[in-house]
Short mmCIF file of C-alpha atoms in Angstrom, two decimals:
data_model
loop_
_atom_site.label_atom_id
_atom_site.label_comp_id
_atom_site.label_asym_id
_atom_site.label_seq_id
_atom_site.Cartn_x
_atom_site.Cartn_y
_atom_site.Cartn_z
CA MET A 1 0.00 0.00 0.00
CA ASP A 2 1.42 3.41 -0.95
CA ILE A 3 1.54 6.22 1.62
CA LYS A 4 -1.24 8.28 0.00
CA THR A 5 -3.65 5.33 0.08
CA ALA A 6 -2.72 4.60 3.70
CA PHE A 7 -3.40 8.20 4.72
CA LYS A 8 -6.73 8.28 2.91
CA ARG A 9 -7.88 4.99 4.44
CA PHE A 10 -6.81 5.94 7.95
CA PHE A 11 -8.30 9.42 8.08
CA THR A 12 -11.64 8.46 6.51
CA ARG A 13 -12.33 5.61 8.96
CA ASP A 14 -14.97 5.70 11.71
CA LYS A 15 -13.99 8.69 13.88
CA THR A 16 -15.85 7.27 16.90
CA GLN A 17 -12.90 4.90 17.32
CA PRO A 18 -9.85 7.19 17.69
CA THR A 19 -7.43 4.32 18.30
CA GLN A 20 -7.51 0.66 17.33
CA SER A 21 -7.46 -0.79 20.84
CA ASP A 22 -10.37 1.46 21.91
CA GLY A 23 -12.62 -0.63 19.70
CA GLU A 24 -11.78 -3.90 21.43
CA ASP A 25 -13.50 -5.51 24.39
CA ASP A 26 -12.19 -3.80 27.52
CA LEU A 27 -12.29 -7.12 29.35
CA LEU A 28 -9.57 -8.40 27.04
CA TYR A 29 -7.05 -6.03 28.61
CA ALA A 30 -8.53 -5.79 32.10
CA GLY A 31 -6.85 -8.90 33.46
CA ALA A 32 -4.28 -8.32 36.19
CA LEU A 33 -0.62 -9.13 35.67
CA THR A 34 0.01 -12.79 36.42
CA HIS A 35 3.36 -12.13 38.18
CA PRO A 36 4.97 -15.39 37.06
CA SER A 37 8.18 -14.50 38.91
CA THR A 38 6.49 -15.69 42.11
CA GLY A 39 7.56 -19.29 42.58
CA LEU A 40 9.59 -19.18 39.37
CA ASP A 41 11.46 -22.34 38.43
CA VAL A 42 13.00 -23.93 35.34
CA ASN A 43 9.82 -25.78 34.36
CA ARG A 44 7.72 -22.63 34.54
CA ILE A 45 10.21 -20.74 32.39
CA TYR A 46 10.13 -23.57 29.86
CA ARG A 47 6.33 -23.46 29.68
CA LEU A 48 6.03 -19.71 29.21
CA PHE A 49 8.88 -19.69 26.67
CA ARG A 50 7.12 -22.40 24.65
CA ALA A 51 3.85 -20.45 24.80
CA ALA A 52 5.65 -17.32 23.57
CA GLU A 53 7.19 -19.26 20.69
CA ASP A 54 3.64 -20.27 19.71
CA GLY A 55 2.49 -16.63 19.75
CA ASP A 56 1.06 -16.36 23.28
CA ILE A 57 3.47 -13.90 24.89
CA GLU A 58 1.32 -12.77 27.84
CA ALA A 59 3.07 -14.79 30.57
CA GLN A 60 6.54 -14.09 29.15
CA SER A 61 5.78 -10.36 29.00
CA ASP A 62 4.48 -10.39 32.58
CA LEU A 63 7.67 -12.11 33.71
CA PHE A 64 9.82 -9.52 31.94
CA THR A 65 7.84 -6.74 33.66
CA ASP A 66 8.37 -8.42 37.03
CA MET A 67 12.09 -8.71 36.40
CA GLU A 68 12.49 -5.01 35.68
CA GLU A 69 10.43 -4.00 38.73
CA ARG A 70 11.95 -6.44 41.23
CA ASP A 71 15.61 -6.44 40.25
CA GLY A 72 17.05 -3.05 41.20
CA HIS A 73 20.37 -3.65 39.45
CA LEU A 74 18.68 -4.68 36.21
CA PHE A 75 16.38 -1.64 36.35
CA SER A 76 19.29 0.72 37.05
CA GLU A 77 21.44 -0.54 34.19
CA LEU A 78 18.55 -0.48 31.72
CA SER A 79 17.46 2.99 32.85
CA LYS A 80 20.98 4.37 32.32
CA ARG A 81 21.03 3.12 28.76
CA LYS A 82 17.58 4.51 28.00
CA ARG A 83 18.36 7.94 29.42
CA ALA A 84 21.68 8.10 27.59
CA LEU A 85 19.80 7.94 24.29
CA LEU A 86 17.68 10.94 25.29
CA THR A 87 20.82 13.11 25.29
CA LEU A 88 21.65 12.36 21.64
CA PRO A 89 20.81 14.94 18.96
CA PHE A 90 18.53 14.01 16.09
CA SER A 91 17.54 15.46 12.74
CA VAL A 92 15.22 14.70 9.84
CA THR A 93 17.26 14.59 6.65
CA PRO A 94 15.88 14.76 3.13
CA PRO A 95 16.72 11.99 0.63
CA PRO A 96 19.85 12.16 -1.55
CA ASP A 97 19.54 14.66 -4.41
CA ALA A 98 16.45 16.11 -2.75
CA THR A 99 14.40 18.78 -4.44
CA GLU A 100 13.75 22.09 -2.72
CA ALA A 101 10.24 20.88 -1.90
CA GLU A 102 11.61 17.73 -0.25
CA LYS A 103 14.10 19.77 1.77
CA LYS A 104 11.29 22.01 2.95
CA ILE A 105 9.16 19.02 3.95
CA ALA A 106 12.06 17.51 5.91
CA ALA A 107 12.62 20.79 7.77
CA GLU A 108 8.91 21.05 8.58
CA ALA A 109 8.79 17.42 9.76
CA GLU A 110 11.74 18.02 12.08
CA ARG A 111 10.04 21.07 13.57
CA TRP A 112 6.81 19.14 14.15
CA ILE A 113 8.64 16.26 15.81
CA ARG A 114 10.62 18.54 18.13
CA TYR A 115 7.41 20.07 19.47
CA LEU A 116 5.32 16.92 19.71
CA PRO A 117 3.68 16.66 23.14
CA GLY A 118 5.30 13.93 25.21
CA PHE A 119 8.10 13.26 22.72
CA ARG A 120 10.72 12.37 25.37
CA ALA A 121 8.26 10.06 27.12
CA LEU A 122 7.55 8.44 23.74
CA LEU A 123 11.25 7.68 23.28
CA MET A 124 11.47 6.13 26.75
CA ASP A 125 8.44 3.97 26.04
CA MET A 126 9.85 2.83 22.72
CA LEU A 127 13.03 1.70 24.47
CA ASP A 128 11.09 -0.99 26.33
CA ALA A 129 11.94 -2.94 23.18
CA ILE A 130 15.44 -3.50 24.55
CA GLY A 131 14.11 -5.96 27.09
CA HIS A 132 10.98 -7.28 25.37
CA GLY A 133 12.24 -7.33 21.78
CA PHE A 134 9.57 -4.87 20.63
CA SER A 135 7.50 -1.95 21.84
CA CYS A 136 4.18 -0.69 20.44
CA THR A 137 2.83 2.81 21.00
CA GLU A 138 -0.57 3.80 19.67
CA ILE A 139 -0.99 7.20 17.99
CA GLU A 140 -4.02 9.37 18.63
CA TRP A 141 -4.26 11.88 15.79
CA ALA A 142 -5.89 15.33 15.83
CA ARG A 143 -6.46 17.97 13.20
CA LYS A 144 -4.60 21.28 13.45
CA GLY A 145 -5.67 23.58 10.64
CA ASP A 146 -5.02 21.72 7.41
CA LEU A 147 -2.72 19.20 9.10
CA TRP A 148 -3.26 15.92 10.89
CA LEU A 149 -0.68 15.64 13.68
CA PRO A 150 -0.17 13.20 16.57
CA ALA A 151 -1.96 14.61 19.63
CA ARG A 152 -1.21 11.85 22.14
CA PHE A 153 0.79 8.65 22.37
CA HIS A 154 -0.50 5.61 24.25
CA LYS A 155 2.05 3.00 25.28
CA ARG A 156 0.50 -0.45 25.12
CA PRO A 157 2.00 -3.28 27.22
CA ALA A 158 3.64 -6.13 25.34
CA ARG A 159 1.01 -8.50 26.81
CA TYR A 160 -1.59 -6.85 24.52
CA PHE A 161 -0.03 -8.45 21.45
CA THR A 162 0.39 -11.80 19.75
CA MET A 163 2.22 -13.29 16.78
CA PRO A 164 0.64 -15.83 14.40
CA GLN A 165 2.48 -19.14 14.19
CA SER A 166 2.63 -18.75 10.41
CA ASP A 167 4.71 -15.56 10.78
CA PRO A 168 6.29 -15.15 14.24
CA ASP A 169 7.68 -11.72 13.32
CA ASP A 170 4.23 -10.27 12.57
CA ILE A 171 3.17 -8.29 15.66
CA ARG A 172 -0.63 -8.15 15.97
CA LEU A 173 -3.17 -6.88 18.48
CA ASN A 174 -4.48 -9.74 20.60
CA THR A 175 -8.25 -9.51 20.14
CA GLY A 176 -8.99 -12.98 21.47
CA VAL A 177 -9.34 -14.51 18.01
CA ALA A 178 -6.89 -16.79 16.24
CA ASP A 179 -3.80 -14.93 15.00
CA GLY A 180 -4.98 -11.55 16.35
CA GLU A 181 -5.73 -8.40 14.35
CA PRO A 182 -3.20 -6.67 12.06
CA LEU A 183 -2.12 -3.27 13.37
CA TRP A 184 -3.61 -0.27 11.59
CA ASP A 185 -1.34 1.50 9.13
CA LEU A 186 -0.40 4.92 10.59
CA GLY A 187 -2.02 3.93 13.89
CA TRP A 188 1.09 2.64 15.65
CA ILE A 189 4.77 3.26 16.26
CA VAL A 190 6.41 -0.17 16.43
CA HIS A 191 10.03 -0.31 17.57
CA ARG A 192 11.92 -3.60 17.31
CA HIS A 193 15.21 -4.21 19.10
CA LYS A 194 17.10 -7.41 18.38
CA SER A 195 19.33 -8.15 21.34
CA LYS A 196 19.68 -11.66 19.91
CA SER A 197 18.76 -13.38 16.68
CA GLY A 198 15.40 -15.07 16.32
CA PRO A 199 11.69 -14.25 16.02
CA VAL A 200 10.47 -11.17 17.85
CA ALA A 201 9.25 -13.08 20.93
CA GLN A 202 12.75 -14.52 21.38
CA SER A 203 14.81 -11.43 20.51
CA GLY A 204 14.61 -9.36 23.72
CA LEU A 205 17.44 -8.99 26.22
CA PHE A 206 15.24 -10.20 29.09
CA ARG A 207 14.86 -13.57 27.35
CA VAL A 208 18.54 -14.21 28.11
CA LEU A 209 18.57 -12.50 31.52
CA VAL A 210 15.74 -14.71 32.80
CA TRP A 211 18.28 -17.34 33.81
CA THR A 212 20.45 -14.89 35.75
CA TYR A 213 17.30 -13.59 37.44
CA LEU A 214 16.20 -17.13 38.33
CA PHE A 215 19.52 -18.22 39.84
CA LYS A 216 19.90 -14.95 41.76
CA ASN A 217 16.46 -15.38 43.32
CA LEU A 218 17.03 -19.06 44.05
CA SER A 219 20.09 -18.00 46.04
CA VAL A 220 18.04 -15.42 47.96
CA ARG A 221 15.42 -18.05 48.85
CA ASP A 222 18.13 -20.45 49.99
CA TRP A 223 19.35 -17.87 52.52
CA ALA A 224 15.82 -17.04 53.76
#
């Protein structure tokens, strides 16, 4: 699909549903975190890893969230790396041999991005992909004069998503039906971060650090 068609389709849809996940059953996302780190052992890790490899990443995602919240050292090291990226400069550059019109568009795009509400928070949210392998943020658009611009960004937890077994790199919204629902074009910012090779559910840094987390907590329980 070309960009013009995508824009036309997105901005002529039903405006009563500003974001894709707003149209889904609230009960689908209302479930509490399962906190699989409680009583964690090798067999439980094996089961939730196998489920993630089959597209059901909810338990794996909940475990990764537990790890970041409960391991102060892990949180500190990850936070340092995220915040370091916020200090880096950025720019929007036009394509090679750009026309004057393309240069003007690039300059305008950079100005819009710099003044987006919540831009720094958006970057921090996107960097959750380091641990989980991916991060999805939903865009809520609003009209400003003749322009459609992002008005708000909604970070969605990794547990909201699934991957069909036929294509384990295809991130979809988990709507409770087989294979989930494809993400709307222009409705999402999807950041992927491959800390290791493999499908998206196996590519996050936390997938490797699970074992360090397990053995550290086994040692703590032994001393209790």
